[in-house]
Amino acid sequence: MIRSCVTISLVDQARGGPFVFWDDLAAACTDAKAMGFDAVEIFAPSADVLEQLPLKELLADQQLQLAAIGTGGGWVLHRLSLSSASADERKAAEDFIRRMIDAGARHGAMAIIGSMQGSFSQELDRQSALGYLGESLARLGAHAATQGVPLLYEPLNRYETNLVHRLEQADQLLARAGAEHVRLLADLFHMNIEEVSIAEALCRCGDRLGHVHLADSNRQAAGLGHLDYKPIAEALDKINYGGYLSAEVFPLPNSQEAAMQTMRAIRTFFAAAGD
Ligand code: LER
Ligand code: MN
């Protein structure tokens, strides 16, 4: 059965980004539970910060799952990426992510590689950048497997990376690299820009789909833009998707409204979810 999830950002420098709740983890968990969410996804500055949070108690008190951990803080705060031209920076990026994987896995959560994939540049051509990225995904996926969780890889739209924009390209990259412990993350906002058909792209993922970022065409809560959720829900049903729909949207008109609108949309469009 599909489960509901909502994002919480603890990264001040990411202000203006597409996260529903901000700053106060305890208050966000209380709100998420009261609104009926099954889980939260946390965007944290580092593994150290995650490890210092009273996460175990907060999740237990609210009976929430920790679905996923965003690793993009490594990009936002340190400009680290897995496709940097510098071997030292690529290693630092991998180390940053490996520690995030461990910090999340303690709570059963998957780490997300989105912004940390980086871009190719004048210093490093596209094929080399994709080669390094694939190798890192394979290594980090294998590491995540030793911690009992898959790793998530998220294609981003053309304004955020010049490497991988569509799920099929991501799938091919993972297959070429032999990154068998990595699952695909489908972000409906990026897909609305890049995919020919969102529903067909989801169907092609099959059981390689590991997580969904739920957003509308304008990156507001589902139902506040012009995405048609019926074929999307049918596609997820067809592939028996049993993961999370995680609201990664702007807190518009405010965090509470965005979260409540997300729950309404999940209950309306995605059968059996949000009960
Ligand atoms: C960034 O646009 C995004 O969608 C995040 O989930 C990347 O980690
Ligand atoms: Mn996303």
PDB file of C-alpha atoms and ligand atoms in Angstrom:
ATOM      1  CA  MET A   1       0.000   0.000   0.000  1.00  0.00           C
ATOM      2  CA  ILE A   2       1.217   3.489  -0.817  1.00  0.00           C
ATOM      3  CA  ARG A   3       2.231   5.510   2.237  1.00  0.00           C
ATOM      4  CA  SER A   4       2.253   9.259   2.841  1.00  0.00           C
ATOM      5  CA  CYS A   5       5.291  11.322   3.765  1.00  0.00           C
ATOM      6  CA  VAL A   6       6.185  14.984   4.177  1.00  0.00           C
ATOM      7  CA  THR A   7       9.528  16.813   3.963  1.00  0.00           C
ATOM      8  CA  ILE A   8      11.232  18.766   6.739  1.00  0.00           C
ATOM      9  CA  SER A   9      14.250  20.992   6.047  1.00  0.00           C
ATOM     10  CA  LEU A  10      16.811  21.691   8.757  1.00  0.00           C
ATOM     11  CA  VAL A  11      19.117  23.553   6.347  1.00  0.00           C
ATOM     12  CA  ASP A  12      18.810  27.285   6.789  1.00  0.00           C
ATOM     13  CA  GLN A  13      20.819  27.953   3.605  1.00  0.00           C
ATOM     14  CA  ALA A  14      18.199  26.043   1.574  1.00  0.00           C
ATOM     15  CA  ARG A  15      15.558  28.667   2.446  1.00  0.00           C
ATOM     16  CA  GLY A  16      13.218  29.208  -0.488  1.00  0.00           C
ATOM     17  CA  GLY A  17      13.572  25.546  -1.473  1.00  0.00           C
ATOM     18  CA  PRO A  18      10.754  23.004  -1.908  1.00  0.00           C
ATOM     19  CA  PHE A  19      10.315  21.691   1.622  1.00  0.00           C
ATOM     20  CA  VAL A  20       7.041  21.699   3.523  1.00  0.00           C
ATOM     21  CA  PHE A  21       8.215  22.100   7.119  1.00  0.00           C
ATOM     22  CA  TRP A  22      11.220  24.060   8.300  1.00  0.00           C
ATOM     23  CA  ASP A  23      13.558  24.338  11.303  1.00  0.00           C
ATOM     24  CA  ASP A  24      11.567  22.822  14.158  1.00  0.00           C
ATOM     25  CA  LEU A  25      11.739  19.055  13.831  1.00  0.00           C
ATOM     26  CA  ALA A  26       9.610  18.273  16.893  1.00  0.00           C
ATOM     27  CA  ALA A  27       6.811  20.658  15.850  1.00  0.00           C
ATOM     28  CA  ALA A  28       6.920  19.327  12.288  1.00  0.00           C
ATOM     29  CA  CYS A  29       6.623  15.724  13.496  1.00  0.00           C
ATOM     30  CA  THR A  30       3.669  16.655  15.731  1.00  0.00           C
ATOM     31  CA  ASP A  31       1.912  18.389  12.816  1.00  0.00           C
ATOM     32  CA  ALA A  32       2.700  15.569  10.386  1.00  0.00           C
ATOM     33  CA  LYS A  33       1.206  12.982  12.723  1.00  0.00           C
ATOM     34  CA  ALA A  34      -1.870  15.105  13.478  1.00  0.00           C
ATOM     35  CA  MET A  35      -2.519  15.466   9.747  1.00  0.00           C
ATOM     36  CA  GLY A  36      -2.285  11.719   9.175  1.00  0.00           C
ATOM     37  CA  PHE A  37       1.126  11.309   7.543  1.00  0.00           C
ATOM     38  CA  ASP A  38       2.848   7.946   7.871  1.00  0.00           C
ATOM     39  CA  ALA A  39       6.381   9.258   7.630  1.00  0.00           C
ATOM     40  CA  VAL A  40       8.741  12.201   7.356  1.00  0.00           C
ATOM     41  CA  GLU A  41      11.699  12.877   5.050  1.00  0.00           C
ATOM     42  CA  ILE A  42      14.478  15.052   6.468  1.00  0.00           C
ATOM     43  CA  PHE A  43      16.806  17.402   4.610  1.00  0.00           C
ATOM     44  CA  ALA A  44      19.683  17.820   7.058  1.00  0.00           C
ATOM     45  CA  PRO A  45      22.976  19.730   6.900  1.00  0.00           C
ATOM     46  CA  SER A  46      25.137  16.731   7.837  1.00  0.00           C
ATOM     47  CA  ALA A  47      25.242  13.279   9.385  1.00  0.00           C
ATOM     48  CA  ASP A  48      26.612  14.878  12.567  1.00  0.00           C
ATOM     49  CA  VAL A  49      23.506  17.024  12.936  1.00  0.00           C
ATOM     50  CA  LEU A  50      21.249  14.038  12.259  1.00  0.00           C
ATOM     51  CA  GLU A  51      23.041  11.980  14.865  1.00  0.00           C
ATOM     52  CA  GLN A  52      22.637  14.673  17.505  1.00  0.00           C
ATOM     53  CA  LEU A  53      18.873  14.921  17.040  1.00  0.00           C
ATOM     54  CA  PRO A  54      16.554  13.014  19.384  1.00  0.00           C
ATOM     55  CA  LEU A  55      15.176  11.286  16.285  1.00  0.00           C
ATOM     56  CA  LYS A  56      14.497   7.898  17.836  1.00  0.00           C
ATOM     57  CA  GLU A  57      12.336   9.439  20.578  1.00  0.00           C
ATOM     58  CA  LEU A  58      10.534  11.864  18.252  1.00  0.00           C
ATOM     59  CA  LEU A  59       9.641   9.137  15.759  1.00  0.00           C
ATOM     60  CA  ALA A  60       8.544   6.751  18.505  1.00  0.00           C
ATOM     61  CA  ASP A  61       6.465   9.412  20.314  1.00  0.00           C
ATOM     62  CA  GLN A  62       4.601  10.300  17.116  1.00  0.00           C
ATOM     63  CA  GLN A  63       4.635   6.782  15.666  1.00  0.00           C
ATOM     64  CA  LEU A  64       6.125   8.087  12.443  1.00  0.00           C
ATOM     65  CA  GLN A  65       8.555   6.366  10.105  1.00  0.00           C
ATOM     66  CA  LEU A  66      11.651   8.078   8.771  1.00  0.00           C
ATOM     67  CA  ALA A  67      11.263   7.417   5.049  1.00  0.00           C
ATOM     68  CA  ALA A  68      14.316   9.131   3.610  1.00  0.00           C
ATOM     69  CA  ILE A  69      17.213  11.511   4.166  1.00  0.00           C
ATOM     70  CA  GLY A  70      18.183  14.133   1.580  1.00  0.00           C
ATOM     71  CA  THR A  71      21.938  14.473   1.063  1.00  0.00           C
ATOM     72  CA  GLY A  72      21.793  17.738  -0.913  1.00  0.00           C
ATOM     73  CA  GLY A  73      23.206  19.656   2.072  1.00  0.00           C
ATOM     74  CA  GLY A  74      26.613  18.526   0.799  1.00  0.00           C
ATOM     75  CA  TRP A  75      25.979  20.562  -2.343  1.00  0.00           C
ATOM     76  CA  VAL A  76      24.181  23.509  -0.760  1.00  0.00           C
ATOM     77  CA  LEU A  77      26.703  23.979   2.055  1.00  0.00           C
ATOM     78  CA  HIS A  78      29.995  22.653   0.634  1.00  0.00           C
ATOM     79  CA  ARG A  79      29.525  22.526  -3.168  1.00  0.00           C
ATOM     80  CA  LEU A  80      30.443  18.837  -3.118  1.00  0.00           C
ATOM     81  CA  SER A  81      29.347  16.567  -5.960  1.00  0.00           C
ATOM     82  CA  LEU A  82      29.947  13.056  -7.280  1.00  0.00           C
ATOM     83  CA  SER A  83      30.841  14.376 -10.740  1.00  0.00           C
ATOM     84  CA  SER A  84      33.376  16.986  -9.698  1.00  0.00           C
ATOM     85  CA  ALA A  85      36.527  17.195 -11.843  1.00  0.00           C
ATOM     86  CA  SER A  86      38.552  16.922  -8.630  1.00  0.00           C
ATOM     87  CA  ALA A  87      39.181  13.421  -7.272  1.00  0.00           C
ATOM     88  CA  ASP A  88      39.522  14.858  -3.756  1.00  0.00           C
ATOM     89  CA  GLU A  89      36.139  16.569  -4.011  1.00  0.00           C
ATOM     90  CA  ARG A  90      34.483  13.426  -5.397  1.00  0.00           C
ATOM     91  CA  LYS A  91      35.887  11.485  -2.465  1.00  0.00           C
ATOM     92  CA  ALA A  92      34.691  14.122   0.007  1.00  0.00           C
ATOM     93  CA  ALA A  93      31.229  13.945  -1.609  1.00  0.00           C
ATOM     94  CA  GLU A  94      31.147  10.159  -1.285  1.00  0.00           C
ATOM     95  CA  ASP A  95      32.309  10.323   2.339  1.00  0.00           C
ATOM     96  CA  PHE A  96      29.625  12.910   3.129  1.00  0.00           C
ATOM     97  CA  ILE A  97      26.936  10.698   1.573  1.00  0.00           C
ATOM     98  CA  ARG A  98      28.232   7.484   3.158  1.00  0.00           C
ATOM     99  CA  ARG A  99      27.880   9.044   6.608  1.00  0.00           C
ATOM    100  CA  MET A 100      24.359  10.233   5.732  1.00  0.00           C
ATOM    101  CA  ILE A 101      23.478   6.703   4.593  1.00  0.00           C
ATOM    102  CA  ASP A 102      24.618   5.358   7.978  1.00  0.00           C
ATOM    103  CA  ALA A 103      22.790   8.050   9.957  1.00  0.00           C
ATOM    104  CA  GLY A 104      19.532   7.370   8.076  1.00  0.00           C
ATOM    105  CA  ALA A 105      19.855   3.592   8.051  1.00  0.00           C
ATOM    106  CA  ARG A 106      19.855   3.560  11.866  1.00  0.00           C
ATOM    107  CA  HIS A 107      16.193   4.569  11.548  1.00  0.00           C
ATOM    108  CA  GLY A 108      15.470   2.415   8.490  1.00  0.00           C
ATOM    109  CA  ALA A 109      15.617   5.419   6.138  1.00  0.00           C
ATOM    110  CA  MET A 110      17.020   5.517   2.597  1.00  0.00           C
ATOM    111  CA  ALA A 111      19.425   8.261   1.537  1.00  0.00           C
ATOM    112  CA  ILE A 112      18.681  10.277  -1.605  1.00  0.00           C
ATOM    113  CA  ILE A 113      21.245  11.270  -4.247  1.00  0.00           C
ATOM    114  CA  GLY A 114      19.734  14.226  -6.079  1.00  0.00           C
ATOM    115  CA  SER A 115      21.704  17.473  -6.125  1.00  0.00           C
ATOM    116  CA  MET A 116      24.870  15.619  -5.092  1.00  0.00           C
ATOM    117  CA  GLN A 117      25.073  14.069  -8.578  1.00  0.00           C
ATOM    118  CA  GLY A 118      26.379  17.445  -9.810  1.00  0.00           C
ATOM    119  CA  SER A 119      26.937  18.377 -13.469  1.00  0.00           C
ATOM    120  CA  PHE A 120      29.604  17.980 -16.108  1.00  0.00           C
ATOM    121  CA  SER A 121      31.740  21.055 -16.722  1.00  0.00           C
ATOM    122  CA  GLN A 122      34.510  22.509 -18.852  1.00  0.00           C
ATOM    123  CA  GLU A 123      36.991  20.653 -16.640  1.00  0.00           C
ATOM    124  CA  LEU A 124      35.301  17.259 -17.088  1.00  0.00           C
ATOM    125  CA  ASP A 125      33.384  15.980 -20.136  1.00  0.00           C
ATOM    126  CA  ARG A 126      29.934  14.452 -19.931  1.00  0.00           C
ATOM    127  CA  GLN A 127      30.989  10.799 -20.417  1.00  0.00           C
ATOM    128  CA  SER A 128      33.674  11.008 -17.727  1.00  0.00           C
ATOM    129  CA  ALA A 129      31.274  12.736 -15.324  1.00  0.00           C
ATOM    130  CA  LEU A 130      28.638  10.047 -15.931  1.00  0.00           C
ATOM    131  CA  GLY A 131      31.306   7.371 -15.478  1.00  0.00           C
ATOM    132  CA  TYR A 132      32.343   8.744 -12.077  1.00  0.00           C
ATOM    133  CA  LEU A 133      28.731   9.193 -11.040  1.00  0.00           C
ATOM    134  CA  GLY A 134      27.874   5.591 -11.989  1.00  0.00           C
ATOM    135  CA  GLU A 135      30.875   4.225 -10.101  1.00  0.00           C
ATOM    136  CA  SER A 136      29.960   6.230  -6.991  1.00  0.00           C
ATOM    137  CA  LEU A 137      26.336   5.112  -7.149  1.00  0.00           C
ATOM    138  CA  ALA A 138      27.431   1.470  -7.367  1.00  0.00           C
ATOM    139  CA  ARG A 139      29.818   1.841  -4.390  1.00  0.00           C
ATOM    140  CA  LEU A 140      27.376   3.832  -2.270  1.00  0.00           C
ATOM    141  CA  GLY A 141      24.510   1.459  -3.133  1.00  0.00           C
ATOM    142  CA  ALA A 142      26.616  -1.512  -2.035  1.00  0.00           C
ATOM    143  CA  HIS A 143      27.426   0.336   1.189  1.00  0.00           C
ATOM    144  CA  ALA A 144      23.738   1.125   1.807  1.00  0.00           C
ATOM    145  CA  ALA A 145      22.935  -2.567   1.319  1.00  0.00           C
ATOM    146  CA  THR A 146      25.355  -3.460   4.128  1.00  0.00           C
ATOM    147  CA  GLN A 147      23.289  -1.102   6.325  1.00  0.00           C
ATOM    148  CA  GLY A 148      20.049  -2.841   5.287  1.00  0.00           C
ATOM    149  CA  VAL A 149      18.606  -0.092   3.077  1.00  0.00           C
ATOM    150  CA  PRO A 150      18.575   0.688  -0.660  1.00  0.00           C
ATOM    151  CA  LEU A 151      20.008   3.955  -1.961  1.00  0.00           C
ATOM    152  CA  LEU A 152      17.798   6.328  -3.985  1.00  0.00           C
ATOM    153  CA  TYR A 153      18.906   8.075  -7.184  1.00  0.00           C
ATOM    154  CA  GLU A 154      16.866  11.003  -8.481  1.00  0.00           C
ATOM    155  CA  PRO A 155      17.039  12.460 -12.007  1.00  0.00           C
ATOM    156  CA  LEU A 156      16.643  16.250 -11.918  1.00  0.00           C
ATOM    157  CA  ASN A 157      15.343  18.694 -14.493  1.00  0.00           C
ATOM    158  CA  ARG A 158      17.648  20.465 -16.963  1.00  0.00           C
ATOM    159  CA  TYR A 159      17.909  23.616 -14.853  1.00  0.00           C
ATOM    160  CA  GLU A 160      19.476  21.667 -11.961  1.00  0.00           C
ATOM    161  CA  THR A 161      21.826  19.194 -13.707  1.00  0.00           C
ATOM    162  CA  ASN A 162      23.106  18.585 -17.220  1.00  0.00           C
ATOM    163  CA  LEU A 163      23.629  14.848 -16.568  1.00  0.00           C
ATOM    164  CA  VAL A 164      20.446  12.798 -16.108  1.00  0.00           C
ATOM    165  CA  HIS A 165      16.945  14.201 -16.594  1.00  0.00           C
ATOM    166  CA  ARG A 166      14.651  11.224 -17.190  1.00  0.00           C
ATOM    167  CA  LEU A 167      13.992   8.005 -15.304  1.00  0.00           C
ATOM    168  CA  GLU A 168      14.926   5.836 -18.284  1.00  0.00           C
ATOM    169  CA  GLN A 169      18.360   7.519 -18.516  1.00  0.00           C
ATOM    170  CA  ALA A 170      18.815   6.986 -14.782  1.00  0.00           C
ATOM    171  CA  ASP A 171      17.847   3.342 -15.115  1.00  0.00           C
ATOM    172  CA  GLN A 172      20.384   2.893 -17.934  1.00  0.00           C
ATOM    173  CA  LEU A 173      23.125   4.591 -15.924  1.00  0.00           C
ATOM    174  CA  LEU A 174      22.476   2.290 -12.959  1.00  0.00           C
ATOM    175  CA  ALA A 175      22.409  -0.808 -15.188  1.00  0.00           C
ATOM    176  CA  ARG A 176      25.673   0.185 -16.933  1.00  0.00           C
ATOM    177  CA  ALA A 177      27.350   0.786 -13.581  1.00  0.00           C
ATOM    178  CA  GLY A 178      26.008  -2.428 -12.041  1.00  0.00           C
ATOM    179  CA  ALA A 179      24.461  -0.356  -9.244  1.00  0.00           C
ATOM    180  CA  GLU A 180      22.029  -3.044  -8.226  1.00  0.00           C
ATOM    181  CA  HIS A 181      21.229  -1.692  -4.755  1.00  0.00           C
ATOM    182  CA  VAL A 182      20.079   1.680  -6.056  1.00  0.00           C
ATOM    183  CA  ARG A 183      16.387   2.415  -6.624  1.00  0.00           C
ATOM    184  CA  LEU A 184      14.889   5.218  -8.693  1.00  0.00           C
ATOM    185  CA  LEU A 185      13.331   8.312  -7.155  1.00  0.00           C
ATOM    186  CA  ALA A 186      10.590   9.818  -9.319  1.00  0.00           C
ATOM    187  CA  ASP A 187      10.051  13.511  -8.584  1.00  0.00           C
ATOM    188  CA  LEU A 188       6.834  14.529 -10.343  1.00  0.00           C
ATOM    189  CA  PHE A 189       7.985  18.159 -10.623  1.00  0.00           C
ATOM    190  CA  HIS A 190      11.136  17.232 -12.563  1.00  0.00           C
ATOM    191  CA  MET A 191       9.203  14.628 -14.570  1.00  0.00           C
ATOM    192  CA  ASN A 192       6.603  17.181 -15.610  1.00  0.00           C
ATOM    193  CA  ILE A 193       9.411  19.140 -17.265  1.00  0.00           C
ATOM    194  CA  GLU A 194      11.418  16.249 -18.737  1.00  0.00           C
ATOM    195  CA  GLU A 195       9.300  13.165 -19.425  1.00  0.00           C
ATOM    196  CA  VAL A 196       7.198  12.601 -22.546  1.00  0.00           C
ATOM    197  CA  SER A 197       4.664  10.716 -20.411  1.00  0.00           C
ATOM    198  CA  ILE A 198       4.910  10.653 -16.615  1.00  0.00           C
ATOM    199  CA  ALA A 199       2.674   7.574 -16.373  1.00  0.00           C
ATOM    200  CA  GLU A 200       4.626   5.579 -18.976  1.00  0.00           C
ATOM    201  CA  ALA A 201       7.941   6.499 -17.380  1.00  0.00           C
ATOM    202  CA  LEU A 202       6.659   5.283 -13.997  1.00  0.00           C
ATOM    203  CA  CYS A 203       5.382   2.033 -15.528  1.00  0.00           C
ATOM    204  CA  ARG A 204       8.773   1.355 -17.102  1.00  0.00           C
ATOM    205  CA  CYS A 205      10.444   1.606 -13.667  1.00  0.00           C
ATOM    206  CA  GLY A 206       8.495  -1.377 -12.344  1.00  0.00           C
ATOM    207  CA  ASP A 207       9.917  -2.574  -9.051  1.00  0.00           C
ATOM    208  CA  ARG A 208      13.021  -0.398  -9.511  1.00  0.00           C
ATOM    209  CA  LEU A 209      10.945   2.580  -8.325  1.00  0.00           C
ATOM    210  CA  GLY A 210      11.909   3.234  -4.697  1.00  0.00           C
ATOM    211  CA  HIS A 211      10.411   6.600  -3.763  1.00  0.00           C
ATOM    212  CA  VAL A 212       8.203   9.366  -5.193  1.00  0.00           C
ATOM    213  CA  HIS A 213       8.456  13.099  -4.582  1.00  0.00           C
ATOM    214  CA  LEU A 214       4.876  14.272  -4.816  1.00  0.00           C
ATOM    215  CA  ALA A 215       4.478  17.772  -6.237  1.00  0.00           C
ATOM    216  CA  ASP A 216       2.346  19.588  -8.741  1.00  0.00           C
ATOM    217  CA  SER A 217       3.455  21.254 -11.996  1.00  0.00           C
ATOM    218  CA  ASN A 218       4.327  24.481 -10.156  1.00  0.00           C
ATOM    219  CA  ARG A 219       6.014  22.646  -7.284  1.00  0.00           C
ATOM    220  CA  GLN A 220       3.167  23.447  -4.965  1.00  0.00           C
ATOM    221  CA  ALA A 221       1.171  20.816  -3.080  1.00  0.00           C
ATOM    222  CA  ALA A 222      -0.562  18.212  -5.255  1.00  0.00           C
ATOM    223  CA  GLY A 223      -3.822  19.617  -6.575  1.00  0.00           C
ATOM    224  CA  LEU A 224      -2.634  23.246  -6.681  1.00  0.00           C
ATOM    225  CA  GLY A 225      -1.186  23.019 -10.198  1.00  0.00           C
ATOM    226  CA  HIS A 226      -2.240  21.373 -13.451  1.00  0.00           C
ATOM    227  CA  LEU A 227      -0.858  17.816 -13.182  1.00  0.00           C
ATOM    228  CA  ASP A 228      -3.364  15.067 -13.951  1.00  0.00           C
ATOM    229  CA  TYR A 229      -2.964  12.560 -11.111  1.00  0.00           C
ATOM    230  CA  LYS A 230      -5.345   9.915 -12.474  1.00  0.00           C
ATOM    231  CA  PRO A 231      -2.879   8.302 -14.947  1.00  0.00           C
ATOM    232  CA  ILE A 232      -0.095   8.695 -12.385  1.00  0.00           C
ATOM    233  CA  ALA A 233      -2.105   6.842  -9.724  1.00  0.00           C
ATOM    234  CA  GLU A 234      -3.035   4.158 -12.287  1.00  0.00           C
ATOM    235  CA  ALA A 235       0.629   3.718 -13.237  1.00  0.00           C
ATOM    236  CA  LEU A 236       1.685   3.322  -9.599  1.00  0.00           C
ATOM    237  CA  ASP A 237      -1.138   0.853  -9.097  1.00  0.00           C
ATOM    238  CA  LYS A 238      -0.081  -1.103 -12.181  1.00  0.00           C
ATOM    239  CA  ILE A 239       3.484  -1.561 -10.906  1.00  0.00           C
ATOM    240  CA  ASN A 240       2.208  -2.350  -7.382  1.00  0.00           C
ATOM    241  CA  TYR A 241       4.129   0.580  -5.939  1.00  0.00           C
ATOM    242  CA  GLY A 242       4.216   0.199  -2.158  1.00  0.00           C
ATOM    243  CA  GLY A 243       6.576   3.025  -1.240  1.00  0.00           C
ATOM    244  CA  TYR A 244       6.041   6.605  -0.148  1.00  0.00           C
ATOM    245  CA  LEU A 245       4.482   9.629  -1.784  1.00  0.00           C
ATOM    246  CA  SER A 246       6.618  12.303  -0.167  1.00  0.00           C
ATOM    247  CA  ALA A 247       5.508  15.917  -0.454  1.00  0.00           C
ATOM    248  CA  GLU A 248       8.532  17.919  -1.638  1.00  0.00           C
ATOM    249  CA  VAL A 249       6.857  21.240  -2.345  1.00  0.00           C
ATOM    250  CA  PHE A 250       7.052  24.919  -1.485  1.00  0.00           C
ATOM    251  CA  PRO A 251       5.393  25.790   1.830  1.00  0.00           C
ATOM    252  CA  LEU A 252       2.668  27.739   0.047  1.00  0.00           C
ATOM    253  CA  PRO A 253       0.534  29.427   1.176  1.00  0.00           C
ATOM    254  CA  ASN A 254       2.209  28.119   4.361  1.00  0.00           C
ATOM    255  CA  SER A 255       3.578  24.849   5.730  1.00  0.00           C
ATOM    256  CA  GLN A 256       0.319  23.728   7.368  1.00  0.00           C
ATOM    257  CA  GLU A 257      -1.821  24.402   4.299  1.00  0.00           C
ATOM    258  CA  ALA A 258       0.679  22.724   1.965  1.00  0.00           C
ATOM    259  CA  ALA A 259       0.770  19.646   4.180  1.00  0.00           C
ATOM    260  CA  MET A 260      -3.010  19.461   4.577  1.00  0.00           C
ATOM    261  CA  GLN A 261      -3.564  19.961   0.850  1.00  0.00           C
ATOM    262  CA  THR A 262      -1.094  17.127   0.200  1.00  0.00           C
ATOM    263  CA  MET A 263      -3.051  14.781   2.476  1.00  0.00           C
ATOM    264  CA  ARG A 264      -6.320  15.762   0.771  1.00  0.00           C
ATOM    265  CA  ALA A 265      -4.768  15.050  -2.644  1.00  0.00           C
ATOM    266  CA  ILE A 266      -3.328  11.712  -1.521  1.00  0.00           C
ATOM    267  CA  ARG A 267      -6.720  10.633  -0.210  1.00  0.00           C
ATOM    268  CA  THR A 268      -8.487  11.856  -3.351  1.00  0.00           C
ATOM    269  CA  PHE A 269      -6.164  10.578  -6.051  1.00  0.00           C
ATOM    270  CA  PHE A 270      -4.300   7.600  -4.628  1.00  0.00           C
ATOM    271  CA  ALA A 271      -6.670   4.810  -3.616  1.00  0.00           C
ATOM    272  CA  ALA A 272      -6.033   3.163  -0.272  1.00  0.00           C
ATOM    273  CA  ALA A 273      -3.290   5.638   0.643  1.00  0.00           C
ATOM    274  CA  GLY A 274      -3.637   8.036   3.537  1.00  0.00           C
ATOM    275  CA  ASP A 275      -6.157   5.910   5.481  1.00  0.00           C
TER     276      ASP A 275
HETATM  277  C1  LER B   1      15.909  19.059  -6.000  1.00  0.00           C
HETATM  278  O1  LER B   1      15.222  19.773  -6.958  1.00  0.00           O
HETATM  279  C2  LER B   1      15.170  17.870  -5.605  1.00  0.00           C
HETATM  280  O2  LER B   1      14.179  17.505  -6.194  1.00  0.00           O
HETATM  281  C3  LER B   1      15.668  17.119  -4.456  1.00  0.00           C
HETATM  282  O3  LER B   1      14.844  16.045  -4.152  1.00  0.00           O
HETATM  283  C4  LER B   1      17.091  16.703  -4.733  1.00  0.00           C
HETATM  284  O4  LER B   1      17.605  15.917  -3.749  1.00  0.00           O
HETATM  285 MN    MN B   2      12.992  15.843  -5.462  1.00  0.00          MN
END
